[in-house]
PDB file of C-alpha atoms in Angstrom:
ATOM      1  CA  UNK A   1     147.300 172.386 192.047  1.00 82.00           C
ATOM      2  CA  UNK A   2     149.838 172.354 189.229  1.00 85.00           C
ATOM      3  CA  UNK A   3     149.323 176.173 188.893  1.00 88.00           C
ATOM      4  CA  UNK A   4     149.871 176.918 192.570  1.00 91.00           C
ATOM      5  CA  UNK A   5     153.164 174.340 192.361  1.00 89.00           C
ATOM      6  CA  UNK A   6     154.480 176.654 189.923  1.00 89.00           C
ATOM      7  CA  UNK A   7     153.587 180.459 191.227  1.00 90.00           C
ATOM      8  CA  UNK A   8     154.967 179.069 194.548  1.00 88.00           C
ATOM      9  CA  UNK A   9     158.390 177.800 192.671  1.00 90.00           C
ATOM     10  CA  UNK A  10     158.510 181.180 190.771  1.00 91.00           C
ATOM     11  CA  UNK A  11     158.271 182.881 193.764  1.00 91.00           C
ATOM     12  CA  UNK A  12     160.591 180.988 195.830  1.00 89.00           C
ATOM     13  CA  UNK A  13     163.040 181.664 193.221  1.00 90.00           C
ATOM     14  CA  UNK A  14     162.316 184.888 192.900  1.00 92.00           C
ATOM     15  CA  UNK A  15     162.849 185.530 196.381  1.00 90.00           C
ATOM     16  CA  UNK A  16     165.853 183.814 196.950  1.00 90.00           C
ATOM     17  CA  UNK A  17     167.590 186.314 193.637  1.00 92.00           C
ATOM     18  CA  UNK A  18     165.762 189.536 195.893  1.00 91.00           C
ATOM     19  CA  UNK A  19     168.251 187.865 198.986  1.00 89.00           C
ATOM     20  CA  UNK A  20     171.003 186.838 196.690  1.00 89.00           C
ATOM     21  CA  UNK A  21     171.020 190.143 195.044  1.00 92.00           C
ATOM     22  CA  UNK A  22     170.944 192.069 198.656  1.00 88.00           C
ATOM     23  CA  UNK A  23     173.465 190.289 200.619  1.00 85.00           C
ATOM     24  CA  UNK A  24     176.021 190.460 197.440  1.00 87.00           C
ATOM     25  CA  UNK A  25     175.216 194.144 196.654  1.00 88.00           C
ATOM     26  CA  UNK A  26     174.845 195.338 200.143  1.00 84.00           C
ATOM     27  CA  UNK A  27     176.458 192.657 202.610  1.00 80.00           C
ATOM     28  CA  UNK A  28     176.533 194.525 206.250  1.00 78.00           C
ATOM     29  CA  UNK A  29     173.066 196.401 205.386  1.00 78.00           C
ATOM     30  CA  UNK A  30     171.559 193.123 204.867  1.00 79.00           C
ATOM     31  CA  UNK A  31     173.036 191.009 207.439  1.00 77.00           C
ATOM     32  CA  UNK A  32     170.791 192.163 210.400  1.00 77.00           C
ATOM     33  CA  UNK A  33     167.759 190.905 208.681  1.00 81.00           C
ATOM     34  CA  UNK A  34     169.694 187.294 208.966  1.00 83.00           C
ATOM     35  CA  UNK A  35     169.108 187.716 212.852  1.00 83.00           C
ATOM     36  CA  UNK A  36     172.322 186.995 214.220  1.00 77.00           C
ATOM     37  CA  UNK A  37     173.151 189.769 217.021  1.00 74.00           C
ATOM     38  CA  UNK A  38     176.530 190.578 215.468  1.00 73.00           C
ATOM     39  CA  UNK A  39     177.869 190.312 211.918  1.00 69.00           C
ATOM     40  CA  UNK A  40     181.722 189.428 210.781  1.00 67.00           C
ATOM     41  CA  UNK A  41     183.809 192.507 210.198  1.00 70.00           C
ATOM     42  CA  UNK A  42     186.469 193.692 207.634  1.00 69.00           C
ATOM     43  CA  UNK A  43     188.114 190.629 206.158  1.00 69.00           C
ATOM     44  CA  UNK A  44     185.204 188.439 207.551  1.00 68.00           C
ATOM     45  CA  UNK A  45     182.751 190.347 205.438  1.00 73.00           C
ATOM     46  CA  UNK A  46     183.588 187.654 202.575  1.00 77.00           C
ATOM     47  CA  UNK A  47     181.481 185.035 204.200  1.00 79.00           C
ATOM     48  CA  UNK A  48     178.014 187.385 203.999  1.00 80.00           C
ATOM     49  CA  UNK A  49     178.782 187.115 199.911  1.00 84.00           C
ATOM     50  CA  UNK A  50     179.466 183.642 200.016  1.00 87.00           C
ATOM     51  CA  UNK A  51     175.076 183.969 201.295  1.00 85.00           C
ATOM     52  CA  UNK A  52     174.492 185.945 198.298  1.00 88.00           C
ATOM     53  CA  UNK A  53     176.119 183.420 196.089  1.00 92.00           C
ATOM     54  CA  UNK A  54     174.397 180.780 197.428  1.00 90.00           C
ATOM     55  CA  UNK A  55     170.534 182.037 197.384  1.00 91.00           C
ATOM     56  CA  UNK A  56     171.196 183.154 193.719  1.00 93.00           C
ATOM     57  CA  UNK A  57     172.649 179.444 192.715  1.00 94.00           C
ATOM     58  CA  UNK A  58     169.996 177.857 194.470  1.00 92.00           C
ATOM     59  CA  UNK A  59     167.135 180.589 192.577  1.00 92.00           C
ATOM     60  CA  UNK A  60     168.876 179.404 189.075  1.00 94.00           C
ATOM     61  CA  UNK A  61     168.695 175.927 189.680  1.00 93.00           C
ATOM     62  CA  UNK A  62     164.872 176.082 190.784  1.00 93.00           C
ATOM     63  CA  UNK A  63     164.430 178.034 187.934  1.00 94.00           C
ATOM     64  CA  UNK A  64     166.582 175.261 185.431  1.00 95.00           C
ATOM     65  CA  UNK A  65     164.346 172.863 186.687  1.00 94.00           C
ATOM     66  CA  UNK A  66     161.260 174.665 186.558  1.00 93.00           C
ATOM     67  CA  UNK A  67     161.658 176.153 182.884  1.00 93.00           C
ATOM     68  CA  UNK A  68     163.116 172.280 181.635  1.00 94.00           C
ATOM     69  CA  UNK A  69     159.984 170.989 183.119  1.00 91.00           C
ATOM     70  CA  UNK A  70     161.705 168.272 185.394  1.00 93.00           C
ATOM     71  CA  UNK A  71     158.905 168.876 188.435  1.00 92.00           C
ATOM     72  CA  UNK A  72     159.348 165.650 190.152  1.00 93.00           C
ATOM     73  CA  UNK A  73     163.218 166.162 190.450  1.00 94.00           C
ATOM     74  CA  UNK A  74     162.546 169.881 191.344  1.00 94.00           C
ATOM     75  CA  UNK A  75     160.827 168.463 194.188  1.00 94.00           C
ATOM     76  CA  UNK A  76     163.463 166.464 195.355  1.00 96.00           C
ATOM     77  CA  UNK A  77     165.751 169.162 194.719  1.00 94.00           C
ATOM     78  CA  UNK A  78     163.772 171.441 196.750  1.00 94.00           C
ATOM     79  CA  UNK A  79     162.789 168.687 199.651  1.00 95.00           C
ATOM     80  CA  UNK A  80     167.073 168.822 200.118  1.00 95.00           C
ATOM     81  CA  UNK A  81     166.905 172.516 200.003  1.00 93.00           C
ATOM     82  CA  UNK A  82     164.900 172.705 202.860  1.00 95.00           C
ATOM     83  CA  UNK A  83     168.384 172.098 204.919  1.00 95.00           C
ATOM     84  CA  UNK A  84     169.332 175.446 204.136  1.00 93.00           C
ATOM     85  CA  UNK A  85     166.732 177.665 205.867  1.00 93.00           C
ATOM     86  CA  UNK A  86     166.460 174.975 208.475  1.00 96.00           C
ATOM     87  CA  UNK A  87     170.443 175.411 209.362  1.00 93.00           C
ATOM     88  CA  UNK A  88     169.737 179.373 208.609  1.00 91.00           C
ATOM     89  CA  UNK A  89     166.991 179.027 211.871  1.00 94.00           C
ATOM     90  CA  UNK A  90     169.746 176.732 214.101  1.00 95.00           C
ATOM     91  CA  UNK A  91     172.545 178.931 213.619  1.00 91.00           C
ATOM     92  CA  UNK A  92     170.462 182.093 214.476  1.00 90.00           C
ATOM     93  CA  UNK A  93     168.872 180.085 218.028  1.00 93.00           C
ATOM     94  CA  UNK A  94     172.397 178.967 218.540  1.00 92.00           C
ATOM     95  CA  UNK A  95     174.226 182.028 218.304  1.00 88.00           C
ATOM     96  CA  UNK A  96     171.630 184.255 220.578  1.00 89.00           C
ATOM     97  CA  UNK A  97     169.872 186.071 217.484  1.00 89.00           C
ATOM     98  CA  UNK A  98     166.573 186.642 217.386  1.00 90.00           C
ATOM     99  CA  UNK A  99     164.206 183.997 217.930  1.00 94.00           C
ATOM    100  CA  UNK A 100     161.317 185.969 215.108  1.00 94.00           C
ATOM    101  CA  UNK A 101     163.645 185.751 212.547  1.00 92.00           C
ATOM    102  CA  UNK A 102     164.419 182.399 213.263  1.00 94.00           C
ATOM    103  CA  UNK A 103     161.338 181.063 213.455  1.00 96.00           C
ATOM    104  CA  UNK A 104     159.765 183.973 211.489  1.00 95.00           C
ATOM    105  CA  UNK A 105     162.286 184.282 208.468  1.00 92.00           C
ATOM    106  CA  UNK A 106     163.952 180.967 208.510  1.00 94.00           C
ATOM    107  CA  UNK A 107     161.519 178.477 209.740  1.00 96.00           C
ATOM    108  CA  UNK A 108     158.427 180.101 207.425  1.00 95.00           C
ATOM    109  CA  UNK A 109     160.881 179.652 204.500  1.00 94.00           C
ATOM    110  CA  UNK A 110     161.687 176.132 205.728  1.00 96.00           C
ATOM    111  CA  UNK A 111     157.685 175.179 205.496  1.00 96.00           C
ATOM    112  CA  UNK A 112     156.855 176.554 202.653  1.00 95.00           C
ATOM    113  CA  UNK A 113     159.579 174.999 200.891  1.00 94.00           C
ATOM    114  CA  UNK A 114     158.860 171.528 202.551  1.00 96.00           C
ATOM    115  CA  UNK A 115     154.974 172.125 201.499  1.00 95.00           C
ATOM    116  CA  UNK A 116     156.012 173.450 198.133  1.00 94.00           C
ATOM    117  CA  UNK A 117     158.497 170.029 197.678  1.00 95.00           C
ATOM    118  CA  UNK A 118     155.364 167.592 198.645  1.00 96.00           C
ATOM    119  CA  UNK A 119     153.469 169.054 196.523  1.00 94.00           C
ATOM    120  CA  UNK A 120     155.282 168.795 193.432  1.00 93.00           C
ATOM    121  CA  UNK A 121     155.974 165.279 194.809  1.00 94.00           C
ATOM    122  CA  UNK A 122     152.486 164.393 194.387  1.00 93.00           C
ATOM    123  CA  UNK A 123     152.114 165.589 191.387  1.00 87.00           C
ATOM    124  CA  UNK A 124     151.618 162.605 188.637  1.00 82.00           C
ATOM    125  CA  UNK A 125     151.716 163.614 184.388  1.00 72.00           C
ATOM    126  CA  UNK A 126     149.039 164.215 182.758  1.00 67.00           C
ATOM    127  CA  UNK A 127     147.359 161.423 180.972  1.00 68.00           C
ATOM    128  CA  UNK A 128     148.588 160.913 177.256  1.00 63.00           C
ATOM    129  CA  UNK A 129     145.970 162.054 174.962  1.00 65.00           C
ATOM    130  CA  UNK A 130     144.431 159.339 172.471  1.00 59.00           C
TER     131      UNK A 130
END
């Protein structure tokens, strides 16, 4: 279980630099992925970075966590993360975007963060060795 704890963090992370990367590199091509049925314009354009930003702080602090070998607090860490995909999914429903993404996009990455948390929640150390 440890092993699948730890492709599933990597991944996550991984991920969430792919995002990061895309929405700082390319912010109105990536935007209609989000879901949302229209996307800030000109000045407004600052707040898709501020998304990039975000993913790619979140991917280096999974990562910190991961590589320091602090698994119970990257569970915790990640069980509070889950509030980002979670308002990611609310603010696409609420502002008449598409309901796949939401739930699709968003809410997937929700659960699988939530699963991946409990998991490393459950996880107790290995026994000392004699």
């Amino acid at each position: 279980m440890k092993r699948f704890t730890t492709v599933l963090s990597v991944l996550s992370g991984l991920f969430l630099l792919y995002i990061g990367l895309l929405f700082l590199l390319d912010p109105q091509g990536s935007a209609a992925g989000f879901g949302l049925p229209s996307w800030p314009q000109h000045e407004g354009t600052g707040f898709l970075t501020v998304k990039g930003g975000r993913d790619i702080a979140i991917c280096l602090g999974v990562f910190a966590l991961l590589l320091t070998g602090h698994r119970m607090a990257l569970g915790w860490v990640l069980l509070g993360l889950v509030f980002a995909p979670v308002t990611d999914m609310l603010t696409v429903l609420g502002n008449h975007g598409s309901p796949a993404i939401a739930f699709g996009v968003h809410g997937l990455a929700a659960a699988v963060v939530a699963l991946n948390a409990a998991l490393l929640l459950r996880e107790r150390p290995a026994p000392a060795a004699a």
